[in-house]
Phi, psi and omega in degrees: 000116180285158174061028176279140175286149176259133174234160186234143177233155173228167182238133183229116178070023180267135178304145186307313182299314180294323180296314180293323179294319179298314179300319180296316178302314183295320179299319180288316183292336184305335180292336183240356179289156180289337179226164179264127181248130182232148179279133176206129184287327182256146177050052179280162172271337184219135175247131175258119180262145178288163179298131179083358179266117181285130176308127185249201180286356182300324179294316180292319183294324182273348181080013180297138182275333186221158178217146174229143179243133177285137182208135177279351182239033179294130181253020179107003178293130182292349179277357184234156170242135185285145169252137358292153183296147174221146189296322183296315181293321179296313180300316179298316181294316181293321177294318180297314182291321178300317178293324179294324179290328181126030185287355181264004187290331181260357182280144178293153181298134182286144177276114185276143176277128179304133184297333183272356186276082183261337186264344181295133180269135179234148178247135180282124183286322180200168180297133184293156177290164185304325183291344179260345177236059186261013175222163178297322180298318182289325175297320179297316180295317180297322179297317178297321185286342178287344186272338185191162170291138191209153177256168178298323179297312181292322178298322177298317182288318183286327183269333183079007180268159182303143183301325180291326177294318179295314182294320179296319180294314178298321179297318179294319177296318180298316180295332181270003178073026184260002181240145170244139183277134177260127183295140180293330179296318179296322181295320182285324181287332183232064184296335182259007180291122180296141180285149180225129179305148184295339183287343177270111185287148179303138178095343182297313181295322180294323178293322177296314180298320180296317180294320179295322180294324178292319180296314181297326182289338181270352181285000000 
């Protein structure tokens, strides 16, 4: 992702294993996060505190804008990260904090999906990043969308989830450039054409069939 802002985090009182695991998660997640997060002991934007470590003057002294505390008993409070660590929660927290700091200032304006556009069919280009599939409902919706080009109306019927949840998810995917629009004319002209995930490029299946026919012909 070009033009992403860089933010920095540090770790205070975190057990060695959890600290190394957290750094590893961030390195992997950085490919899909809205901003780039790097480890730095001095002048961080975010401090991660270990379980049972009370936030001290370190946040004030370093000028950190935000803090998160690791906790095995997190009940959903945004000030905490659950133990054991999980990638979805980390990605959600880092994206949220990055946006709060001002991480959207260099990003191009998102293309919004018209609120009334319920019948337009969209095809998912690739599996969404963790910050867009951070709930069970969204994972379910993404799974349905990998199978065919689909509209918010159809997604609502196939998933059984509320229409607003479906529309919000499609809108977020659209804003992230993860959807391609399927023309209604093509849909009407080829009503029985089987749907094919976007990751399968046109011509791949025909080349496979051609190769198989040559192999079968030589037997």
